[in-house]
PDB file of C-alpha atoms in Angstrom:
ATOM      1  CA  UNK D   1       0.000   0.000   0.000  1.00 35.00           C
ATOM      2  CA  UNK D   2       1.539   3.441  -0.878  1.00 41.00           C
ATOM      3  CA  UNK D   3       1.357   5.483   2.477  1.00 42.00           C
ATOM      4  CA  UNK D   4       3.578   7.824   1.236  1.00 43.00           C
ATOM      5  CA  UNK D   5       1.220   9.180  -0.857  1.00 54.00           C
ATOM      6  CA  UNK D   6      -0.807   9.298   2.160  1.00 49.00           C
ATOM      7  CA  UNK D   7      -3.692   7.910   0.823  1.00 50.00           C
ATOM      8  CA  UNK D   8      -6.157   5.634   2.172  1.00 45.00           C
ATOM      9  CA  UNK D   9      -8.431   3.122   1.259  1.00 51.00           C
ATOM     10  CA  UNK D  10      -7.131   2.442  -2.374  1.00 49.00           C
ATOM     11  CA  UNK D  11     -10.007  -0.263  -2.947  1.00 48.00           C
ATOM     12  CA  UNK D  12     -12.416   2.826  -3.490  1.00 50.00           C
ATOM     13  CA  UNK D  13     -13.669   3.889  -6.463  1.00 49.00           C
ATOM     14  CA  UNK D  14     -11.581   7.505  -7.240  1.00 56.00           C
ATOM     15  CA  UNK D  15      -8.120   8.305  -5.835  1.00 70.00           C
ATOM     16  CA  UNK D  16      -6.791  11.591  -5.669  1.00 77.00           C
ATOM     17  CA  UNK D  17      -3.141  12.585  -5.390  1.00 89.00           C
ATOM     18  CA  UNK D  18      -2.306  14.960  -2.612  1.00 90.00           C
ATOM     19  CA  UNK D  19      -1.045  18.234  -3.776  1.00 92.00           C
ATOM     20  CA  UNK D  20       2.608  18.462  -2.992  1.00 94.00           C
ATOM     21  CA  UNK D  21       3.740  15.236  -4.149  1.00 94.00           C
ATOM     22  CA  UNK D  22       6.490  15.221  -6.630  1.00 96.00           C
ATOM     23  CA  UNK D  23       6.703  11.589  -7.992  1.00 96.00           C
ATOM     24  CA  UNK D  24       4.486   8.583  -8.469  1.00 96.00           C
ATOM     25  CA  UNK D  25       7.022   5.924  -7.973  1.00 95.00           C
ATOM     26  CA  UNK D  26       7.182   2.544  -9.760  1.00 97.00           C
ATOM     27  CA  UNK D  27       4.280   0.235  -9.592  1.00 95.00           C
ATOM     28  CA  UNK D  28       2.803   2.919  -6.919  1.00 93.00           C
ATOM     29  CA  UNK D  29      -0.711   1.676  -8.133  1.00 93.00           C
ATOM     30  CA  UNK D  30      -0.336  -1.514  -9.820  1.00 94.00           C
ATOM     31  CA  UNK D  31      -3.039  -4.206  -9.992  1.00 94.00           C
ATOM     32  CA  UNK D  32      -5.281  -1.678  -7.912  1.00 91.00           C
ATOM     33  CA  UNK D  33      -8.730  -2.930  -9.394  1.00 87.00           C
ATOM     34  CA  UNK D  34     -10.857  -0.729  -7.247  1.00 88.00           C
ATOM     35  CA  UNK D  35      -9.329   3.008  -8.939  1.00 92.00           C
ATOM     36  CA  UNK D  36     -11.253   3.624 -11.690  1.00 93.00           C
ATOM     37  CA  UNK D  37     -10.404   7.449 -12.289  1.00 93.00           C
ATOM     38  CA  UNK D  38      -7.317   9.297 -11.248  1.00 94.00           C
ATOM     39  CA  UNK D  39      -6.199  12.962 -10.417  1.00 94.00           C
ATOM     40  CA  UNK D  40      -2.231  13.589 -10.517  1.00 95.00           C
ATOM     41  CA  UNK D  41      -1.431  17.339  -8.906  1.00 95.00           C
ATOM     42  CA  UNK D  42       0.520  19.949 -11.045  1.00 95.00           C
ATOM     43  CA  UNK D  43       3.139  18.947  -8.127  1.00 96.00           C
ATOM     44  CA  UNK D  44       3.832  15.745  -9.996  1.00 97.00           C
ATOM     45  CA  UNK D  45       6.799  15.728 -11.672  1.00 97.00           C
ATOM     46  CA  UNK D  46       7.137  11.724 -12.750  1.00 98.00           C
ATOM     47  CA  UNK D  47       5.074   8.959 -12.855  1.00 98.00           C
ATOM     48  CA  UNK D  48       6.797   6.070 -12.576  1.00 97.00           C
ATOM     49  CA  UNK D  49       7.514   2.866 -14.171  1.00 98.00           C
ATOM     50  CA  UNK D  50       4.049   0.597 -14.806  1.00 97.00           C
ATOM     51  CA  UNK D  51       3.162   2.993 -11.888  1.00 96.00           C
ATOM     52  CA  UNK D  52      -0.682   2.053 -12.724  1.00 96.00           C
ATOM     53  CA  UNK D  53      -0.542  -1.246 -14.416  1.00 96.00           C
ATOM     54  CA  UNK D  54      -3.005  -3.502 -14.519  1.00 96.00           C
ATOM     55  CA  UNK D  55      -5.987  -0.924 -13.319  1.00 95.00           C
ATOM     56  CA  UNK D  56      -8.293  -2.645 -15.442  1.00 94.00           C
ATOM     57  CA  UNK D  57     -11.020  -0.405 -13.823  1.00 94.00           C
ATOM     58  CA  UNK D  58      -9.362   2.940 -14.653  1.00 95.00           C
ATOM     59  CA  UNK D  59     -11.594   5.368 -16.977  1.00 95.00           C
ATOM     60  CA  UNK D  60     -10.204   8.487 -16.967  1.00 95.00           C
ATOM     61  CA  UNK D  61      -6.683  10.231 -15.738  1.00 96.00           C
ATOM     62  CA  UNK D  62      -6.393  14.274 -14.821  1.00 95.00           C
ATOM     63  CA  UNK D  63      -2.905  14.510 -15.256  1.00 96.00           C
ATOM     64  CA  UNK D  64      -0.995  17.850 -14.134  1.00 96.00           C
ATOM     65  CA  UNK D  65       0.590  20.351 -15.925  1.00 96.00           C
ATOM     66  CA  UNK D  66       3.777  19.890 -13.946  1.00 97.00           C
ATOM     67  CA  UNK D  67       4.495  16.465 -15.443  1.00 97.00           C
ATOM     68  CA  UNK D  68       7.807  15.919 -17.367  1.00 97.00           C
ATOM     69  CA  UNK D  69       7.966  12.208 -17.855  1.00 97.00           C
ATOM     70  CA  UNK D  70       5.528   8.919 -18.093  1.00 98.00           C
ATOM     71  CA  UNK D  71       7.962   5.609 -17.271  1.00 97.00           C
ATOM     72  CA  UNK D  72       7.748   2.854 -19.392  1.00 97.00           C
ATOM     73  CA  UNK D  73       4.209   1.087 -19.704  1.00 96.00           C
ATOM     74  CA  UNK D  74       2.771   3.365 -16.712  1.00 97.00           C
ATOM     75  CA  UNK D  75      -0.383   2.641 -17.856  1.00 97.00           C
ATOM     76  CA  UNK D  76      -0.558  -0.973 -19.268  1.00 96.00           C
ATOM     77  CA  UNK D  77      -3.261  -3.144 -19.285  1.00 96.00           C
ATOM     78  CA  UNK D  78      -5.428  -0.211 -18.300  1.00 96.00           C
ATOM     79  CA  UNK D  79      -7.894  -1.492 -20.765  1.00 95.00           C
ATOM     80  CA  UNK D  80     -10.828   0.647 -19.722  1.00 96.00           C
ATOM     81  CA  UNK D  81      -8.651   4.022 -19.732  1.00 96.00           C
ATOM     82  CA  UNK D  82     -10.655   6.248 -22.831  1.00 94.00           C
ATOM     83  CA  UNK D  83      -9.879  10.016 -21.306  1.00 93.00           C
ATOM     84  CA  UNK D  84      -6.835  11.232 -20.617  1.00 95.00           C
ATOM     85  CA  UNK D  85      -6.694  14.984 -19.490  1.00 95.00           C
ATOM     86  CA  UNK D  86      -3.773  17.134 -19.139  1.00 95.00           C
ATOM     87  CA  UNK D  87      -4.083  20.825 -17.526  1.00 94.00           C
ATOM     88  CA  UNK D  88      -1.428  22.035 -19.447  1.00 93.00           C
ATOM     89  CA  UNK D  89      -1.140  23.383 -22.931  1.00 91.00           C
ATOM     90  CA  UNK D  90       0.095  22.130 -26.068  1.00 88.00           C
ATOM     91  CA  UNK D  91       3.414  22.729 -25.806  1.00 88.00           C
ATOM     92  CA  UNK D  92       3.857  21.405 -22.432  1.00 92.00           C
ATOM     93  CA  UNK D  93       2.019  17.900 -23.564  1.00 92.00           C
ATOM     94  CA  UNK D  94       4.386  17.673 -26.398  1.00 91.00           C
ATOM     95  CA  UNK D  95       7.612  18.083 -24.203  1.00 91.00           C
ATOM     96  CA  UNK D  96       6.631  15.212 -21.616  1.00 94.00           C
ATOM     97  CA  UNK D  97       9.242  12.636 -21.970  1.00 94.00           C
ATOM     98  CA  UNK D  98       7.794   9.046 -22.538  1.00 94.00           C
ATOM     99  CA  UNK D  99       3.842  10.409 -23.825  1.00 93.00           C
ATOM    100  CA  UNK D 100       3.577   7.151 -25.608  1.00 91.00           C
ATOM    101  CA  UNK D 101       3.369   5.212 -22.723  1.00 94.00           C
ATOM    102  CA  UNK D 102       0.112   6.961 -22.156  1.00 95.00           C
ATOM    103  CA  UNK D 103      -1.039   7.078 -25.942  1.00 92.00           C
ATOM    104  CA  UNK D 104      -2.310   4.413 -27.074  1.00 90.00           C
ATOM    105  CA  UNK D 105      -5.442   3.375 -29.451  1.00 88.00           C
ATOM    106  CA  UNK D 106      -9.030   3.726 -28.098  1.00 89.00           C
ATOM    107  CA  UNK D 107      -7.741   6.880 -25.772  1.00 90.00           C
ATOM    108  CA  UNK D 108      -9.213  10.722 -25.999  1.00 90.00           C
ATOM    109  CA  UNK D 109      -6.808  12.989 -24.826  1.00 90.00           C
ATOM    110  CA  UNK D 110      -7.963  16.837 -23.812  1.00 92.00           C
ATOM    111  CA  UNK D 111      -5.329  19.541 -23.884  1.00 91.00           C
ATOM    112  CA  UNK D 112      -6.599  22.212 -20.877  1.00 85.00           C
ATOM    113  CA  UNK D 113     -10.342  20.571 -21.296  1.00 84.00           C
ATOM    114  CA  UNK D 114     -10.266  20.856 -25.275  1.00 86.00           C
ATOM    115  CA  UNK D 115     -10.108  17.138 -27.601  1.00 84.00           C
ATOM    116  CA  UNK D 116      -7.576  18.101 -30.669  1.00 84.00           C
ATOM    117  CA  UNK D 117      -9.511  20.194 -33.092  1.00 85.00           C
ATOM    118  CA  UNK D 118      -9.100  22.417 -36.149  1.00 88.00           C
ATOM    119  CA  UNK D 119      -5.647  23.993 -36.464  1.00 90.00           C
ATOM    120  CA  UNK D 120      -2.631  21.977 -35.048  1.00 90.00           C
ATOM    121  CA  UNK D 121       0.989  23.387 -34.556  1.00 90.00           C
ATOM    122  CA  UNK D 122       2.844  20.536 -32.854  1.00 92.00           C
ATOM    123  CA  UNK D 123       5.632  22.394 -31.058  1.00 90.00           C
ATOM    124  CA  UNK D 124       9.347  22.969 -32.101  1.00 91.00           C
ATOM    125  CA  UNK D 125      11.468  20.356 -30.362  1.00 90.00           C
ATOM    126  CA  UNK D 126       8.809  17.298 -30.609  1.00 91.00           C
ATOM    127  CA  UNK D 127      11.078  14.573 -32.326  1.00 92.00           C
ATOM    128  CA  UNK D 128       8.043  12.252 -32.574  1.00 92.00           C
ATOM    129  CA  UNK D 129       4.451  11.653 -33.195  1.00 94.00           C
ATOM    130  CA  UNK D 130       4.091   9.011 -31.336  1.00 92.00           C
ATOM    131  CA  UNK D 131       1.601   6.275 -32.298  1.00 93.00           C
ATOM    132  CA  UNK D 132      -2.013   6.704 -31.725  1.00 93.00           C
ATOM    133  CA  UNK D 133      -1.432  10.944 -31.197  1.00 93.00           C
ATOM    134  CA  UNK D 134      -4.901  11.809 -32.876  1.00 93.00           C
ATOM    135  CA  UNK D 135      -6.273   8.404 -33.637  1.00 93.00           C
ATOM    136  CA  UNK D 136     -10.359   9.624 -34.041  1.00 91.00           C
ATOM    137  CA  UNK D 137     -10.030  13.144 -33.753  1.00 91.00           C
ATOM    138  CA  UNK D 138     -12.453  13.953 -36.659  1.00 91.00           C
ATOM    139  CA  UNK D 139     -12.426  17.286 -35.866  1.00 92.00           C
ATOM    140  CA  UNK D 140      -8.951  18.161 -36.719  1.00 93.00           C
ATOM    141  CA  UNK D 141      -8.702  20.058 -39.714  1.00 94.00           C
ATOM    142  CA  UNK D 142      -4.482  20.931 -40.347  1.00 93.00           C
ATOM    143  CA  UNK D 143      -1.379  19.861 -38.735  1.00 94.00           C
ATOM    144  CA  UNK D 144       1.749  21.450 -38.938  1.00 93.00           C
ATOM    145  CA  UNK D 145       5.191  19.253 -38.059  1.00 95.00           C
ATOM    146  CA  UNK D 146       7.980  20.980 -37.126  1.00 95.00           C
ATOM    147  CA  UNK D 147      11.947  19.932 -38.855  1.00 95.00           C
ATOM    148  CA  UNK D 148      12.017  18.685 -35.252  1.00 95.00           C
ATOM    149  CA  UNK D 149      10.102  15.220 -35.738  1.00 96.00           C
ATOM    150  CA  UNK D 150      11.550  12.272 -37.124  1.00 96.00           C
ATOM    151  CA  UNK D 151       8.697   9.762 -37.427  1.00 96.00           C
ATOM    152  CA  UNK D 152       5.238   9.699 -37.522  1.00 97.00           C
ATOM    153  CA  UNK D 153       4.017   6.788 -35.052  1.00 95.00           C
ATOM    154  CA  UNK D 154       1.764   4.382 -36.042  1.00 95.00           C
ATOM    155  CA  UNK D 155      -1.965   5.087 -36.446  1.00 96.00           C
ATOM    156  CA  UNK D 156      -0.865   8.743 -35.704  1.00 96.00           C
ATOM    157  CA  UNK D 157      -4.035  10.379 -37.243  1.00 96.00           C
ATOM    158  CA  UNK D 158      -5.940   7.295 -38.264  1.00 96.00           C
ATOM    159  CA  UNK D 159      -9.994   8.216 -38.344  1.00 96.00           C
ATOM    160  CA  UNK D 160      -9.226  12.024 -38.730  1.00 95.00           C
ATOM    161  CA  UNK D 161     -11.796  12.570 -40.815  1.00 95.00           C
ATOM    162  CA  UNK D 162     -11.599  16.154 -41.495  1.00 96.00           C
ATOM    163  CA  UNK D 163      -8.043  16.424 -41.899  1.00 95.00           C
ATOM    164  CA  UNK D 164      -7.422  18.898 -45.317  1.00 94.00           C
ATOM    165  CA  UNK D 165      -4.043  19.402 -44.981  1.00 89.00           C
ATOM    166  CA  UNK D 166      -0.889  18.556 -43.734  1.00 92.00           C
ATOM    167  CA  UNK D 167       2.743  19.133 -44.734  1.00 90.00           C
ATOM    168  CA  UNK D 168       5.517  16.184 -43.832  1.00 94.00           C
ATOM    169  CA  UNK D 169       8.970  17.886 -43.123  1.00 95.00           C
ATOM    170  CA  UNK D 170      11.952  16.831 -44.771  1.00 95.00           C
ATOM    171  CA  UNK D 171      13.434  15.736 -40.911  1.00 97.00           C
ATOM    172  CA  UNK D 172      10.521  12.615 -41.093  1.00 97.00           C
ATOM    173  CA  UNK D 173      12.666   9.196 -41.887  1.00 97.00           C
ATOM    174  CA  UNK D 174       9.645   6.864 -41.300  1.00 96.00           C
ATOM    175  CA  UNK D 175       5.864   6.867 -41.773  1.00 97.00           C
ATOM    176  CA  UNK D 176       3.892   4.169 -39.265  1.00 96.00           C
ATOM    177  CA  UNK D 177       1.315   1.493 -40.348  1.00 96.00           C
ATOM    178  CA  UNK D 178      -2.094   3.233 -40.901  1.00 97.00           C
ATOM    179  CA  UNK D 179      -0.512   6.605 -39.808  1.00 97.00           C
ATOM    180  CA  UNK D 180      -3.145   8.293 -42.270  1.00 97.00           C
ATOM    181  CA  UNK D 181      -6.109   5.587 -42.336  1.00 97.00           C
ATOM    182  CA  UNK D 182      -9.345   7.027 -42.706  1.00 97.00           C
ATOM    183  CA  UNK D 183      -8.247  10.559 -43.191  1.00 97.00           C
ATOM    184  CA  UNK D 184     -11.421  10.853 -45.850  1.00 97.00           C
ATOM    185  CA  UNK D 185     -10.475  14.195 -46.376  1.00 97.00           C
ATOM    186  CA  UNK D 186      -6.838  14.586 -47.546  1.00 96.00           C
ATOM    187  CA  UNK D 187      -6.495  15.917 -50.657  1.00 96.00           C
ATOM    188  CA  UNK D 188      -3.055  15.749 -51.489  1.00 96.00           C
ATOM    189  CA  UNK D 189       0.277  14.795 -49.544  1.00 96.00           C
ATOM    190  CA  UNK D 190       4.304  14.996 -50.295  1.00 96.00           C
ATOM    191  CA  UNK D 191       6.430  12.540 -48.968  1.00 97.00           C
ATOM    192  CA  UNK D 192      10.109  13.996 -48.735  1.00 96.00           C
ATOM    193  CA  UNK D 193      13.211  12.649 -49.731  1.00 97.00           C
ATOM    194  CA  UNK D 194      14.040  12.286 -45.746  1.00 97.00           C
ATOM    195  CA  UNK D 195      11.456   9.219 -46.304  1.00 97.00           C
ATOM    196  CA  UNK D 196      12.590   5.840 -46.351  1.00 97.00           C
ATOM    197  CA  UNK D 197       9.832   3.470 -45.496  1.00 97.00           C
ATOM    198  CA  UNK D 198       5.784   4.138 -45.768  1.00 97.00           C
ATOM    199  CA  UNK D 199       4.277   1.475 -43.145  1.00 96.00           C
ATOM    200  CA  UNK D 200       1.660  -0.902 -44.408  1.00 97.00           C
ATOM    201  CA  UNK D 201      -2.226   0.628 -44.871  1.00 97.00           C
ATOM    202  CA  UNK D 202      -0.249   4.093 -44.489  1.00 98.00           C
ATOM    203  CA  UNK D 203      -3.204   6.237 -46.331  1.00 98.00           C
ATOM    204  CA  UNK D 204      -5.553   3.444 -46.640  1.00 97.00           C
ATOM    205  CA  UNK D 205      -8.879   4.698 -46.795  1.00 97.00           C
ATOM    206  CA  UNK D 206      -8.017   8.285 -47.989  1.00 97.00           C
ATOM    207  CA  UNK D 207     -10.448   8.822 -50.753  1.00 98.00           C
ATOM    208  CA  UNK D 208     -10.102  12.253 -51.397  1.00 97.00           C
ATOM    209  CA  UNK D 209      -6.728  11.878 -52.226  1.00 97.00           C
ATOM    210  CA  UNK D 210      -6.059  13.149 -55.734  1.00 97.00           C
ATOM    211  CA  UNK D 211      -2.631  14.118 -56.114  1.00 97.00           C
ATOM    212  CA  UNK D 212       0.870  11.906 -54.072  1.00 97.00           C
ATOM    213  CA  UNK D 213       4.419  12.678 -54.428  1.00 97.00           C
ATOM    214  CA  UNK D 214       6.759  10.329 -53.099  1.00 98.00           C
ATOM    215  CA  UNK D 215      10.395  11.349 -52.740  1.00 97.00           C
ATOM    216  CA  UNK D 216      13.230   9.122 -54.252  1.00 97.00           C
ATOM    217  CA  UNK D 217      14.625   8.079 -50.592  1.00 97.00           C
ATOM    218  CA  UNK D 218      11.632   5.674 -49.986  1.00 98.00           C
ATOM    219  CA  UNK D 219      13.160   2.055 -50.187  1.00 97.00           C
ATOM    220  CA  UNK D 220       9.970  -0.019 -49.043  1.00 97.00           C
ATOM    221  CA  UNK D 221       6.392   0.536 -50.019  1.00 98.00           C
ATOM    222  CA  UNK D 222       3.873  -1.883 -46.808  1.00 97.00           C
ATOM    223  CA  UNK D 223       1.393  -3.425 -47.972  1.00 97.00           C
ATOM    224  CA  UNK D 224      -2.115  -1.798 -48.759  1.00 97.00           C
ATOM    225  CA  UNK D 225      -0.254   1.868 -48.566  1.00 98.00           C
ATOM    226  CA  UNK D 226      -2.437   3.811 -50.905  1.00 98.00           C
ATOM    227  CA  UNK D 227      -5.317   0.946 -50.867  1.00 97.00           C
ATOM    228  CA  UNK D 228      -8.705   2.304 -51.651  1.00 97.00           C
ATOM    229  CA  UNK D 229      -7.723   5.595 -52.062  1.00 98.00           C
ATOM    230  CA  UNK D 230     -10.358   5.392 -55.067  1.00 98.00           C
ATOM    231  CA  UNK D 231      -9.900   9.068 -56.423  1.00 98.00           C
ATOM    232  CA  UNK D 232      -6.005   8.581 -56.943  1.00 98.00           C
ATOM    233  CA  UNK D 233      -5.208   7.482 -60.601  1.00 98.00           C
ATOM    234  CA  UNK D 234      -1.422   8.084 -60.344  1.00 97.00           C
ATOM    235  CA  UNK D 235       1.412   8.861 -58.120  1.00 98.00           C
ATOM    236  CA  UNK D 236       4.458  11.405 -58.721  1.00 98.00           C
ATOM    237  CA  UNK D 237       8.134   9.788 -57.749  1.00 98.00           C
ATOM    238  CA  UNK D 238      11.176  12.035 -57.532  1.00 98.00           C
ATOM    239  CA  UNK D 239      13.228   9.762 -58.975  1.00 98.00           C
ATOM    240  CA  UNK D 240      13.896   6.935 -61.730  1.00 98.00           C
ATOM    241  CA  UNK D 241      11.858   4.030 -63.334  1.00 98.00           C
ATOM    242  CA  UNK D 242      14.826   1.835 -62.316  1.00 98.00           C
ATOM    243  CA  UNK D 243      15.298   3.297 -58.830  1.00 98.00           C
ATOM    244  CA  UNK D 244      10.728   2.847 -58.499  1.00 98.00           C
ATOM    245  CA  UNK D 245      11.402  -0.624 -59.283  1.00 97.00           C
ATOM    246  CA  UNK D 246      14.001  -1.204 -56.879  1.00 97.00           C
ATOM    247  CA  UNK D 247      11.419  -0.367 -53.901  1.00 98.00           C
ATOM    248  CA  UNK D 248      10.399  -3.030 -52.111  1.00 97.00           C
ATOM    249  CA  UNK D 249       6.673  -3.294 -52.355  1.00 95.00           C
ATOM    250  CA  UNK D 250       3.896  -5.817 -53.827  1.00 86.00           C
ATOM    251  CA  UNK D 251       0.504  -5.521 -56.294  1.00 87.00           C
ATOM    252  CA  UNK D 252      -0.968  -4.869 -52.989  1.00 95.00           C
ATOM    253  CA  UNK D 253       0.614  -1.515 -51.757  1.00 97.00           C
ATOM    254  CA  UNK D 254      -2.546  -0.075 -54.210  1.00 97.00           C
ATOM    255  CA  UNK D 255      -5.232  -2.719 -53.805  1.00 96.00           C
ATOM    256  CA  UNK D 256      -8.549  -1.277 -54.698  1.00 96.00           C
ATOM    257  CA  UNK D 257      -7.557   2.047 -55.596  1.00 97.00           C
ATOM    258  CA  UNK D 258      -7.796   3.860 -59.206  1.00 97.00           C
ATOM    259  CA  UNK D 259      -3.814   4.189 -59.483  1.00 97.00           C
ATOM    260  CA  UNK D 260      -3.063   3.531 -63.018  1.00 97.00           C
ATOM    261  CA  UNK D 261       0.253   4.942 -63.365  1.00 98.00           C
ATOM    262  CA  UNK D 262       3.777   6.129 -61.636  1.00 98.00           C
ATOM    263  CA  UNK D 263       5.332   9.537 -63.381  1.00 98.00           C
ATOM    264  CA  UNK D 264       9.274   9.432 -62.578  1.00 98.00           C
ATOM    265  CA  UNK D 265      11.805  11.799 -63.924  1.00 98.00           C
ATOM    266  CA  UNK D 266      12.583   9.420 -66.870  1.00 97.00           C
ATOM    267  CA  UNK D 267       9.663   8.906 -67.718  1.00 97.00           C
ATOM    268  CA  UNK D 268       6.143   7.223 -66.681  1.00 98.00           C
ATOM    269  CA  UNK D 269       5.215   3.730 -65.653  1.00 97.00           C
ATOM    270  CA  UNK D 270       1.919   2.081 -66.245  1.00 97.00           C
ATOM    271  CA  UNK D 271       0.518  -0.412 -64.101  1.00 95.00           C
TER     272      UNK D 271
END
């Protein structure tokens, strides 16, 4: 039992944090089945390792704004955890060492009370997106990336329905499976040079998507990348026909879309 936290009686239904603590240590709350929503003072600097694993009860978190780091799989098998909210702003959420071990598919997140909506500037600095960011928020409209980030995390912005725009820096090496699934709205998209490897089902689902440029860095193509993107009938490449053909890919990476053909600096490529 954690009675330096000075909290009693665990087994009930909402535990709050007293103000003034600094750190949640390591497995603080693990396995606590009672807890099923959590408030974490801006006092809080860390939350330790699997500090809440296995709180299979656990709704909702409040976490502070004076939060700097998350240890590794704080909050694992917390399979009923859907809101996470964070007092802070924007800038302060992106700059919390270890936010992916919050993150994580089926989870809302609100930045001082607000879901992710409209106009996003992730912050200068951010080196990541990490997987899951803005997984269903169909509000967002744009996102702007900073030369900061290096990869875009798995189902980053997968069901972001309203998503118009959004402009991939040339610092981004990697693009995660499904990192654009579902974004029904997308119109067109540039993937630098910086790019070597679009994950499998990448823009699956984006059917709005008319125009693609792929940079000549890109060395593997996953499987079902640009499948049913049904208004896209061909793809720009920013290099050769030989150097297309040496990227590792299948029939598959367009299944069910209207590509018809690949225009490279040599020349053009029908499929």
């Amino acid at each position: 039992m954690t009675s330096w936290l000075g909290i009693t009686g665990l087994d009930s239904i909402i535990s709050i944090i007293p103000n003034g603590t600094t750190s949640i240590p390591s497995e603080a709350f693990a396995y606590q089945k009672g807890i099923t929503s959590v408030t974490i003072p801006d006092s809080v600097t860390s939350i330790g390792n699997y500090a809440f694993k296995g709180c299979d009860s656990l709704t909702s978190v409040s976490i502070g704004d004076g939060v700097t780091s998350i240890g590794r799989d704080a909050f694992e098998g917390c399979t009923a955890l859907t809101e996470i909210h964070y007092t802070g702003d924007m800038e302060s959420w992106w700059s919390i060492d270890g936010l992916d071990n919050i993150i994580s598919s089926g989870r809302t997140w609100y930045i001082d009370g607000n879901k992710a909506a409209g106009d996003i500037v992730i912050p200068d600095g951010t080196t990541s997106i990490p997987s899951y960011a803005f997984e269903d928020c169909t509000g967002l409209t744009s996102v702007k990336i900073p030369d900061s980030v290096k990869s875009i995390g798995r189902n980053a912005f997968e069901g972001c329905s309203s998503l118009t725009s959004i402009t991939i820096p040339e610092s981004v090496t990697s693009i995660g499976w499904n990192a654009f699934d579902g974004c029904s709205s997308l119109t067109s998209i540039t993937i630098p040079e910086s790019v070597t490897s679009i994950g499998q089902s990448a823009f699956e689902g984006c059917t709005s998507l008319t125009s693609v440029t792929i940079g000549n860095g890109v060395t593997s193509i996953g499987f079902g990348a640009f499948q049913r993107c049904t208004a896209l009938t061909s793809v720009n490449y920013n290099g050769t026909k030989a150097q297309w053909s040496a990227i590792s890919k299948d029939s598959y990476w367009k299944y069910n879309s209207a590509i018809k053909k690949v225009v490279c600096t040599d020349g053009t490529i029908t499929l």
